[in-house]
Amino acid sequence: MKNKTALITGITGQDGAYLSQLLLSKGYRVIGVTRDTSDFRLKNLSYLGISDKISYHKVNLLDLSNIIRIISKEKPDEIYHLAAQSSVGLSFEQPIGTLEFNIISTANLLEAVRIINPEIRFYNSSSSEMYGKVRREDLPVTERSVLHPVSPYSISKASAHWITINYREAYRLYSVCGILFNHESCLRGENFVTKKILNTAIKIKQGIATELKLGNLEIRRDWGYAPEFVKAMWLMLQQETPDDYIICSGESNSLNEFVSKVFEKLELDKEKYVKTDTLLHRPVELEVIYGDNSKAKNKLNWNYNINFDKLISLLVNDEQAYIEWVNKSKNF
Ligand code: GDR
């Protein structure tokens, strides 16, 4: 049987890098779509040692004709749409750009699949942020929970989510949504809170940084380990019938607990180094959210068993190795 071809948008991000690694290990030909192919952008793929195993295309996902040419040329069996303006915080500064990119890129890709080859399987990255304002009595969130998005980012994601479902229902495409909760690793972008905490805490330990400034420490999230989450993305495209799944750890912990555990593991005095600043608060905040992953575990046989303590331990160790690699590496 011929090896499959996967096209990944947002290949240079955290999820793009780990998903590429997984698909290459399964014998896939991996085509990477990105807005920029500079060495710096390929840092995550270089870290995993796979940057030269992928073919790249510079593509503007807001341009349907550009997408049609790439899909016609590369003939993928599967498309994983991971590219997005993915920062909730930034979406309050750039609402129109966030809405435009996250919604139109998804619609363009689905339209291209429908025009070129409706047999191509399509994965959309939906987000737990879409549930937004959830009543405490309605937690944990399931696939049936009501969407009440509270940021431009989550509104864009809710829209892309429904566009993906609509193409499945209206045109019978195999198009699915993975509704991922926060998932972390050393390849996370620096504007996300866990990366900021891990990176700064290690630098404090090394004497390079002197304080860690954070916003609201009371929020609670369901944090998971990104390399395990990408396995669920692949599983979702291997099923007999297309469907949507929540991917999460199922645990809820406060940001305060996250910081405490990281500082404890590094044997640092949290009270001495951590400061809070209301300027880092968001206009509307999602206070508490966690999900129910039983559908993914039962139907996809997704095997996730990393509890909060294990997660912190993995993240601290991974970040230490990553910082060491960056220091040694000439290009970055
Ligand atoms: P989130 O991730 O918005 O949940 O979206 P982020 O790590 O940015 O924020 C998590 C929570 O921490 C609070 N917070 C801070 N956040 C940042 N970035 N910086 C700070 O200094 C800080 N202090 C406190 C935030 O207010 C927030 O409550 C992530 C992204 O990956 C999305 O793309 C994805 O869809 C969701 O997770 C699921």
Tab-separated table of C-alpha atoms and ligand atoms in Angstrom:
chain	number	residue	atom	x	y	z
A	1	MET	CA	0.000	0.000	0.000
A	2	LYS	CA	1.280	3.451	-0.908
A	3	ASN	CA	2.429	5.703	1.929
A	4	LYS	CA	-0.053	8.403	2.838
A	5	THR	CA	0.564	12.102	2.331
A	6	ALA	CA	-0.410	14.612	5.005
A	7	LEU	CA	-0.551	18.359	4.532
A	8	ILE	CA	-0.177	20.357	7.735
A	9	THR	CA	-0.936	24.056	8.020
A	10	GLY	CA	0.869	25.820	10.856
A	11	ILE	CA	3.648	23.224	10.665
A	12	THR	CA	6.178	25.414	12.479
A	13	GLY	CA	4.095	25.710	15.658
A	14	GLN	CA	4.140	23.379	18.665
A	15	ASP	CA	1.427	21.028	17.407
A	16	GLY	CA	2.683	21.102	13.809
A	17	ALA	CA	6.119	19.967	14.953
A	18	TYR	CA	4.921	17.108	17.173
A	19	LEU	CA	2.326	15.972	14.644
A	20	SER	CA	4.948	15.940	11.863
A	21	GLN	CA	7.210	13.829	14.045
A	22	LEU	CA	4.371	11.357	14.683
A	23	LEU	CA	3.318	11.135	11.021
A	24	LEU	CA	6.906	10.724	9.780
A	25	SER	CA	7.312	7.850	12.251
A	26	LYS	CA	4.253	6.239	10.643
A	27	GLY	CA	5.788	6.522	7.156
A	28	TYR	CA	3.783	9.524	5.942
A	29	ARG	CA	5.083	12.020	3.401
A	30	VAL	CA	4.655	15.331	5.230
A	31	ILE	CA	3.951	18.583	3.398
A	32	GLY	CA	4.291	21.706	5.521
A	33	VAL	CA	2.371	24.858	4.855
A	34	THR	CA	3.651	28.008	6.482
A	35	ARG	CA	3.742	31.740	5.874
A	36	ASP	CA	7.504	31.853	6.303
A	37	THR	CA	10.249	29.231	5.839
A	38	SER	CA	13.142	31.060	7.524
A	39	ASP	CA	15.495	29.044	9.763
A	40	PHE	CA	14.092	30.798	12.791
A	41	ARG	CA	10.540	29.687	11.963
A	42	LEU	CA	11.755	26.091	11.579
A	43	LYS	CA	13.244	26.073	15.096
A	44	ASN	CA	10.702	23.618	16.544
A	45	LEU	CA	11.172	21.165	13.682
A	46	SER	CA	14.955	21.479	13.990
A	47	TYR	CA	14.729	20.751	17.706
A	48	LEU	CA	12.936	17.488	16.901
A	49	GLY	CA	15.526	16.732	14.190
A	50	ILE	CA	12.990	16.555	11.369
A	51	SER	CA	13.246	19.913	9.584
A	52	ASP	CA	14.883	18.365	6.500
A	53	LYS	CA	12.354	15.518	6.216
A	54	ILE	CA	9.482	17.797	5.235
A	55	SER	CA	8.615	19.631	1.997
A	56	TYR	CA	7.556	23.208	2.641
A	57	HIS	CA	5.275	25.598	0.827
A	58	LYS	CA	4.860	29.267	1.572
A	59	VAL	CA	1.101	29.705	1.390
A	60	ASN	CA	-1.309	32.520	2.094
A	61	LEU	CA	-4.309	30.719	3.582
A	62	LEU	CA	-6.518	33.734	2.891
A	63	ASP	CA	-5.973	33.170	-0.835
A	64	LEU	CA	-8.123	30.301	-2.143
A	65	SER	CA	-6.294	30.129	-5.485
A	66	ASN	CA	-2.975	29.653	-3.659
A	67	ILE	CA	-4.466	26.791	-1.625
A	68	ILE	CA	-6.036	25.147	-4.676
A	69	ARG	CA	-2.679	25.065	-6.471
A	70	ILE	CA	-0.868	23.448	-3.514
A	71	ILE	CA	-3.535	20.808	-2.856
A	72	SER	CA	-3.782	19.945	-6.581
A	73	LYS	CA	-0.007	19.578	-6.769
A	74	GLU	CA	0.629	17.628	-3.556
A	75	LYS	CA	-2.545	15.477	-3.551
A	76	PRO	CA	-2.718	14.917	0.226
A	77	ASP	CA	-4.809	12.108	1.741
A	78	GLU	CA	-5.179	14.060	4.982
A	79	ILE	CA	-5.109	17.763	5.859
A	80	TYR	CA	-4.466	18.952	9.409
A	81	HIS	CA	-5.427	22.591	9.774
A	82	LEU	CA	-3.409	23.896	12.731
A	83	ALA	CA	-2.513	27.398	11.510
A	84	ALA	CA	-4.221	30.159	13.478
A	85	GLN	CA	-3.814	33.374	15.334
A	86	SER	CA	-3.845	31.244	18.472
A	87	SER	CA	-3.368	33.725	21.306
A	88	VAL	CA	-6.514	34.646	23.228
A	89	GLY	CA	-4.768	37.662	24.776
A	90	LEU	CA	-3.592	39.020	21.410
A	91	SER	CA	-7.066	38.585	19.917
A	92	PHE	CA	-8.297	41.444	22.131
A	93	GLU	CA	-5.675	43.678	20.451
A	94	GLN	CA	-6.230	42.268	16.952
A	95	PRO	CA	-9.894	41.203	16.804
A	96	ILE	CA	-10.472	41.704	13.081
A	97	GLY	CA	-7.219	40.052	12.004
A	98	THR	CA	-7.966	37.089	14.295
A	99	LEU	CA	-11.518	36.659	13.021
A	100	GLU	CA	-10.453	37.033	9.403
A	101	PHE	CA	-7.568	34.584	9.510
A	102	ASN	CA	-9.076	31.884	11.702
A	103	ILE	CA	-12.441	31.788	9.934
A	104	ILE	CA	-11.508	32.380	6.290
A	105	SER	CA	-8.494	30.048	6.316
A	106	THR	CA	-10.757	27.184	7.438
A	107	ALA	CA	-13.480	27.982	4.916
A	108	ASN	CA	-10.885	28.252	2.115
A	109	LEU	CA	-9.331	24.885	2.906
A	110	LEU	CA	-12.688	23.120	3.096
A	111	GLU	CA	-13.842	24.744	-0.110
A	112	ALA	CA	-10.614	23.629	-1.814
A	113	VAL	CA	-11.148	20.044	-0.582
A	114	ARG	CA	-14.731	20.100	-1.867
A	115	ILE	CA	-13.622	21.404	-5.289
A	116	ILE	CA	-10.502	19.254	-5.778
A	117	ASN	CA	-11.143	15.943	-4.029
A	118	PRO	CA	-13.916	15.396	-1.438
A	119	GLU	CA	-12.179	12.175	-0.356
A	120	ILE	CA	-9.416	14.140	1.417
A	121	ARG	CA	-9.843	13.854	5.185
A	122	PHE	CA	-9.793	17.166	7.049
A	123	TYR	CA	-8.900	17.901	10.679
A	124	ASN	CA	-9.798	21.268	12.220
A	125	SER	CA	-8.265	22.538	15.441
A	126	SER	CA	-11.180	23.698	17.547
A	127	SER	CA	-10.652	24.929	21.098
A	128	SER	CA	-12.017	24.557	24.616
A	129	GLU	CA	-12.157	28.371	24.644
A	130	MET	CA	-15.330	28.074	22.525
A	131	TYR	CA	-17.260	26.969	25.627
A	132	GLY	CA	-16.250	30.172	27.361
A	133	LYS	CA	-18.668	31.143	30.067
A	134	VAL	CA	-19.576	27.734	31.511
A	135	ARG	CA	-21.661	27.501	34.692
A	136	ARG	CA	-19.817	25.620	37.440
A	137	GLU	CA	-22.672	23.096	37.652
A	138	ASP	CA	-22.199	22.328	33.931
A	139	LEU	CA	-18.565	21.240	34.357
A	140	PRO	CA	-16.862	19.158	33.086
A	141	VAL	CA	-17.436	20.248	29.513
A	142	THR	CA	-18.483	17.510	27.065
A	143	GLU	CA	-18.959	17.495	23.281
A	144	ARG	CA	-22.612	18.375	23.936
A	145	SER	CA	-21.987	21.483	26.051
A	146	VAL	CA	-23.281	24.838	24.849
A	147	LEU	CA	-20.808	27.246	23.227
A	148	HIS	CA	-20.567	30.698	24.812
A	149	PRO	CA	-17.308	32.221	23.506
A	150	VAL	CA	-15.959	35.302	25.334
A	151	SER	CA	-13.049	36.539	23.178
A	152	PRO	CA	-12.484	37.366	19.495
A	153	TYR	CA	-10.257	34.273	19.387
A	154	SER	CA	-12.912	31.932	20.731
A	155	ILE	CA	-15.595	33.445	18.493
A	156	SER	CA	-13.372	32.799	15.479
A	157	LYS	CA	-12.795	29.221	16.653
A	158	ALA	CA	-16.509	28.615	17.215
A	159	SER	CA	-17.191	29.822	13.703
A	160	ALA	CA	-14.480	27.634	12.130
A	161	HIS	CA	-15.828	24.728	14.208
A	162	TRP	CA	-19.322	25.083	12.764
A	163	ILE	CA	-17.996	25.602	9.229
A	164	THR	CA	-16.156	22.267	9.546
A	165	ILE	CA	-19.286	20.498	10.804
A	166	ASN	CA	-21.370	22.131	8.090
A	167	TYR	CA	-19.109	20.776	5.322
A	168	ARG	CA	-19.495	17.317	6.843
A	169	GLU	CA	-23.276	17.562	7.038
A	170	ALA	CA	-23.916	19.466	3.809
A	171	TYR	CA	-21.304	17.949	1.468
A	172	ARG	CA	-20.515	14.658	3.253
A	173	LEU	CA	-16.820	15.507	3.665
A	174	TYR	CA	-14.777	13.614	6.216
A	175	SER	CA	-14.166	16.798	8.198
A	176	VAL	CA	-13.719	16.645	11.969
A	177	CYS	CA	-12.982	18.924	14.912
A	178	GLY	CA	-10.548	18.160	17.699
A	179	ILE	CA	-11.624	20.320	20.630
A	180	LEU	CA	-8.329	20.647	22.456
A	181	PHE	CA	-7.879	22.042	25.937
A	182	ASN	CA	-4.584	23.756	26.894
A	183	HIS	CA	-1.709	21.506	25.894
A	184	GLU	CA	1.852	22.415	26.697
A	185	SER	CA	5.473	21.567	25.921
A	186	CYS	CA	8.878	23.171	25.504
A	187	LEU	CA	7.855	24.057	21.930
A	188	ARG	CA	5.042	26.337	23.115
A	189	GLY	CA	5.215	29.949	21.931
A	190	GLU	CA	6.580	32.391	24.479
A	191	ASN	CA	3.328	34.356	24.744
A	192	PHE	CA	1.594	31.435	26.501
A	193	VAL	CA	1.639	31.305	30.248
A	194	THR	CA	3.196	27.888	30.931
A	195	LYS	CA	6.169	28.573	28.652
A	196	LYS	CA	6.666	31.953	30.291
A	197	ILE	CA	6.633	30.370	33.767
A	198	LEU	CA	8.932	27.460	32.907
A	199	ASN	CA	11.419	29.513	30.934
A	200	THR	CA	11.617	32.338	33.479
A	201	ALA	CA	11.802	30.038	36.511
A	202	ILE	CA	14.716	28.119	35.006
A	203	LYS	CA	16.448	31.395	34.152
A	204	ILE	CA	15.919	32.603	37.736
A	205	LYS	CA	17.541	29.366	38.903
A	206	GLN	CA	20.467	30.049	36.560
A	207	GLY	CA	20.762	33.630	37.830
A	208	ILE	CA	19.822	35.116	34.438
A	209	ALA	CA	16.328	36.389	35.398
A	210	THR	CA	15.231	38.118	38.584
A	211	GLU	CA	11.415	37.989	38.619
A	212	LEU	CA	8.318	36.443	37.049
A	213	LYS	CA	5.412	38.792	36.403
A	214	LEU	CA	1.991	37.211	35.858
A	215	GLY	CA	-1.667	38.229	35.543
A	216	ASN	CA	-4.579	36.429	37.198
A	217	LEU	CA	-3.285	33.471	39.250
A	218	GLU	CA	-6.750	32.316	40.334
A	219	ILE	CA	-7.858	31.003	36.916
A	220	ARG	CA	-8.191	27.236	36.589
A	221	ARG	CA	-7.332	25.262	33.464
A	222	ASP	CA	-7.186	21.701	32.226
A	223	TRP	CA	-3.521	21.408	31.178
A	224	GLY	CA	-2.196	18.466	29.170
A	225	TYR	CA	0.972	17.313	27.399
A	226	ALA	CA	1.103	18.321	23.724
A	227	PRO	CA	3.061	15.319	22.319
A	228	GLU	CA	0.250	13.047	23.542
A	229	PHE	CA	-2.509	15.307	22.207
A	230	VAL	CA	-1.315	15.127	18.585
A	231	LYS	CA	-1.836	11.352	18.691
A	232	ALA	CA	-5.559	12.036	19.114
A	233	MET	CA	-5.539	14.264	16.007
A	234	TRP	CA	-4.215	11.387	13.915
A	235	LEU	CA	-6.642	8.887	15.467
A	236	MET	CA	-9.561	11.167	14.603
A	237	LEU	CA	-8.769	10.872	10.895
A	238	GLN	CA	-8.489	7.044	10.998
A	239	GLN	CA	-12.081	6.283	12.087
A	240	GLU	CA	-14.847	4.794	9.963
A	241	THR	CA	-17.137	7.765	10.525
A	242	PRO	CA	-16.119	11.381	11.041
A	243	ASP	CA	-16.916	12.891	14.448
A	244	ASP	CA	-15.777	15.586	16.887
A	245	TYR	CA	-13.894	14.894	20.125
A	246	ILE	CA	-12.797	16.721	23.243
A	247	ILE	CA	-9.112	16.165	23.986
A	248	CYS	CA	-8.076	17.058	27.534
A	249	SER	CA	-6.601	15.668	30.743
A	250	GLY	CA	-9.843	15.898	32.711
A	251	GLU	CA	-8.101	17.651	35.650
A	252	SER	CA	-8.585	21.214	36.801
A	253	ASN	CA	-5.775	23.148	38.496
A	254	SER	CA	-5.199	26.811	39.244
A	255	LEU	CA	-2.397	28.851	37.735
A	256	ASN	CA	-1.214	29.444	41.272
A	257	GLU	CA	-0.814	25.672	41.750
A	258	PHE	CA	1.052	25.435	38.451
A	259	VAL	CA	3.536	28.124	39.513
A	260	SER	CA	3.973	26.630	43.007
A	261	LYS	CA	4.782	23.175	41.647
A	262	VAL	CA	7.303	24.492	39.115
A	263	PHE	CA	9.075	26.582	41.767
A	264	GLU	CA	8.997	23.691	44.215
A	265	LYS	CA	10.563	21.343	41.689
A	266	LEU	CA	13.324	23.863	40.992
A	267	GLU	CA	13.762	24.515	44.744
A	268	LEU	CA	13.039	28.226	44.376
A	269	ASP	CA	11.138	30.488	46.757
A	270	LYS	CA	8.022	31.475	44.835
A	271	GLU	CA	7.115	34.334	47.187
A	272	LYS	CA	10.448	35.989	46.480
A	273	TYR	CA	10.254	35.976	42.691
A	274	VAL	CA	6.612	35.942	41.528
A	275	LYS	CA	4.801	39.267	41.123
A	276	THR	CA	1.347	39.956	39.770
A	277	ASP	CA	0.295	42.810	37.526
A	278	THR	CA	-3.312	43.677	36.695
A	279	LEU	CA	-2.136	44.998	33.302
A	280	LEU	CA	-1.763	41.320	32.362
A	281	HIS	CA	-5.432	40.606	33.110
A	282	ARG	CA	-7.781	40.086	30.144
A	283	PRO	CA	-10.906	42.205	29.468
A	284	VAL	CA	-13.038	39.066	29.918
A	285	GLU	CA	-11.586	36.022	31.608
A	286	LEU	CA	-12.554	32.405	31.452
A	287	GLU	CA	-12.248	31.599	35.166
A	288	VAL	CA	-12.605	27.823	35.399
A	289	ILE	CA	-12.761	25.155	32.749
A	290	TYR	CA	-12.036	21.471	32.480
A	291	GLY	CA	-13.279	18.741	30.224
A	292	ASP	CA	-14.446	15.148	29.996
A	293	ASN	CA	-12.222	13.049	27.716
A	294	SER	CA	-14.211	9.807	27.942
A	295	LYS	CA	-15.513	9.901	24.358
A	296	ALA	CA	-11.946	10.152	22.981
A	297	LYS	CA	-10.726	7.453	25.361
A	298	ASN	CA	-13.565	5.049	24.548
A	299	LYS	CA	-14.070	5.579	20.828
A	300	LEU	CA	-10.564	6.509	19.663
A	301	ASN	CA	-8.767	4.362	22.236
A	302	TRP	CA	-6.763	7.468	23.051
A	303	ASN	CA	-4.561	6.457	25.882
A	304	TYR	CA	-3.791	9.507	28.070
A	305	ASN	CA	-2.592	9.040	31.617
A	306	ILE	CA	-0.425	11.995	32.611
A	307	ASN	CA	-1.579	13.554	35.876
A	308	PHE	CA	-0.725	17.112	36.959
A	309	ASP	CA	2.404	16.205	38.940
A	310	LYS	CA	3.766	14.113	36.087
A	311	LEU	CA	2.975	16.933	33.643
A	312	ILE	CA	4.934	19.486	35.678
A	313	SER	CA	7.844	17.124	35.961
A	314	LEU	CA	7.894	16.461	32.191
A	315	LEU	CA	7.587	20.160	31.379
A	316	VAL	CA	10.407	21.245	33.704
A	317	ASN	CA	12.765	18.533	32.404
A	318	ASP	CA	11.871	19.225	28.762
A	319	GLU	CA	12.346	22.970	29.193
A	320	GLN	CA	15.774	22.468	30.767
A	321	ALA	CA	16.874	20.303	27.825
A	322	TYR	CA	15.404	22.798	25.371
A	323	ILE	CA	17.216	25.792	26.901
A	324	GLU	CA	20.455	23.820	26.772
A	325	TRP	CA	19.868	23.048	23.079
A	326	VAL	CA	19.110	26.694	22.257
A	327	ASN	CA	22.287	27.804	24.034
A	328	LYS	CA	24.371	25.296	22.081
A	329	SER	CA	22.691	25.843	18.749
A	330	LYS	CA	24.272	28.432	16.472
A	331	ASN	CA	21.179	29.288	14.409
A	332	PHE	CA	18.796	30.236	17.186
B	1	GDR	P1	-5.185	30.279	26.841
B	1	GDR	O1	-3.602	30.169	27.156
B	1	GDR	O2	-5.630	31.688	26.748
B	1	GDR	O3	-5.886	29.429	27.854
B	1	GDR	O4	-5.279	29.623	25.389
B	1	GDR	P2	-2.588	31.139	27.905
B	1	GDR	O5	-1.444	30.271	28.282
B	1	GDR	O6	-2.277	32.361	27.097
B	1	GDR	O7	-3.403	31.626	29.203
B	1	GDR	C1	-3.847	30.751	30.213
B	1	GDR	C2	-4.398	31.526	31.372
B	1	GDR	O8	-3.332	32.137	32.101
B	1	GDR	C3	-3.700	33.479	32.441
B	1	GDR	N1	-2.486	34.286	32.627
B	1	GDR	C4	-1.588	34.586	31.669
B	1	GDR	N2	-1.551	34.269	30.356
B	1	GDR	C5	-0.487	34.698	29.604
B	1	GDR	N3	-0.418	34.355	28.318
B	1	GDR	N4	0.506	35.469	30.170
B	1	GDR	C6	0.505	35.838	31.495
B	1	GDR	O9	1.397	36.515	31.979
B	1	GDR	C7	-0.605	35.379	32.286
B	1	GDR	N5	-0.947	35.521	33.583
B	1	GDR	C8	-2.084	34.867	33.776
B	1	GDR	C9	-4.554	33.919	31.264
B	1	GDR	O10	-5.334	35.061	31.623
B	1	GDR	C10	-5.360	32.660	30.998
B	1	GDR	O11	-6.469	32.608	31.839
B	1	GDR	C11	-4.529	28.483	25.009
B	1	GDR	C12	-4.113	28.677	23.534
B	1	GDR	O12	-3.246	27.638	23.159
B	1	GDR	C13	-5.329	28.644	22.633
B	1	GDR	O13	-4.906	28.717	21.266
B	1	GDR	C14	-6.085	27.346	22.884
B	1	GDR	O14	-7.226	27.292	22.066
B	1	GDR	C15	-6.466	27.247	24.365
B	1	GDR	O15	-5.296	27.312	25.163
B	1	GDR	C16	-7.175	25.938	24.671
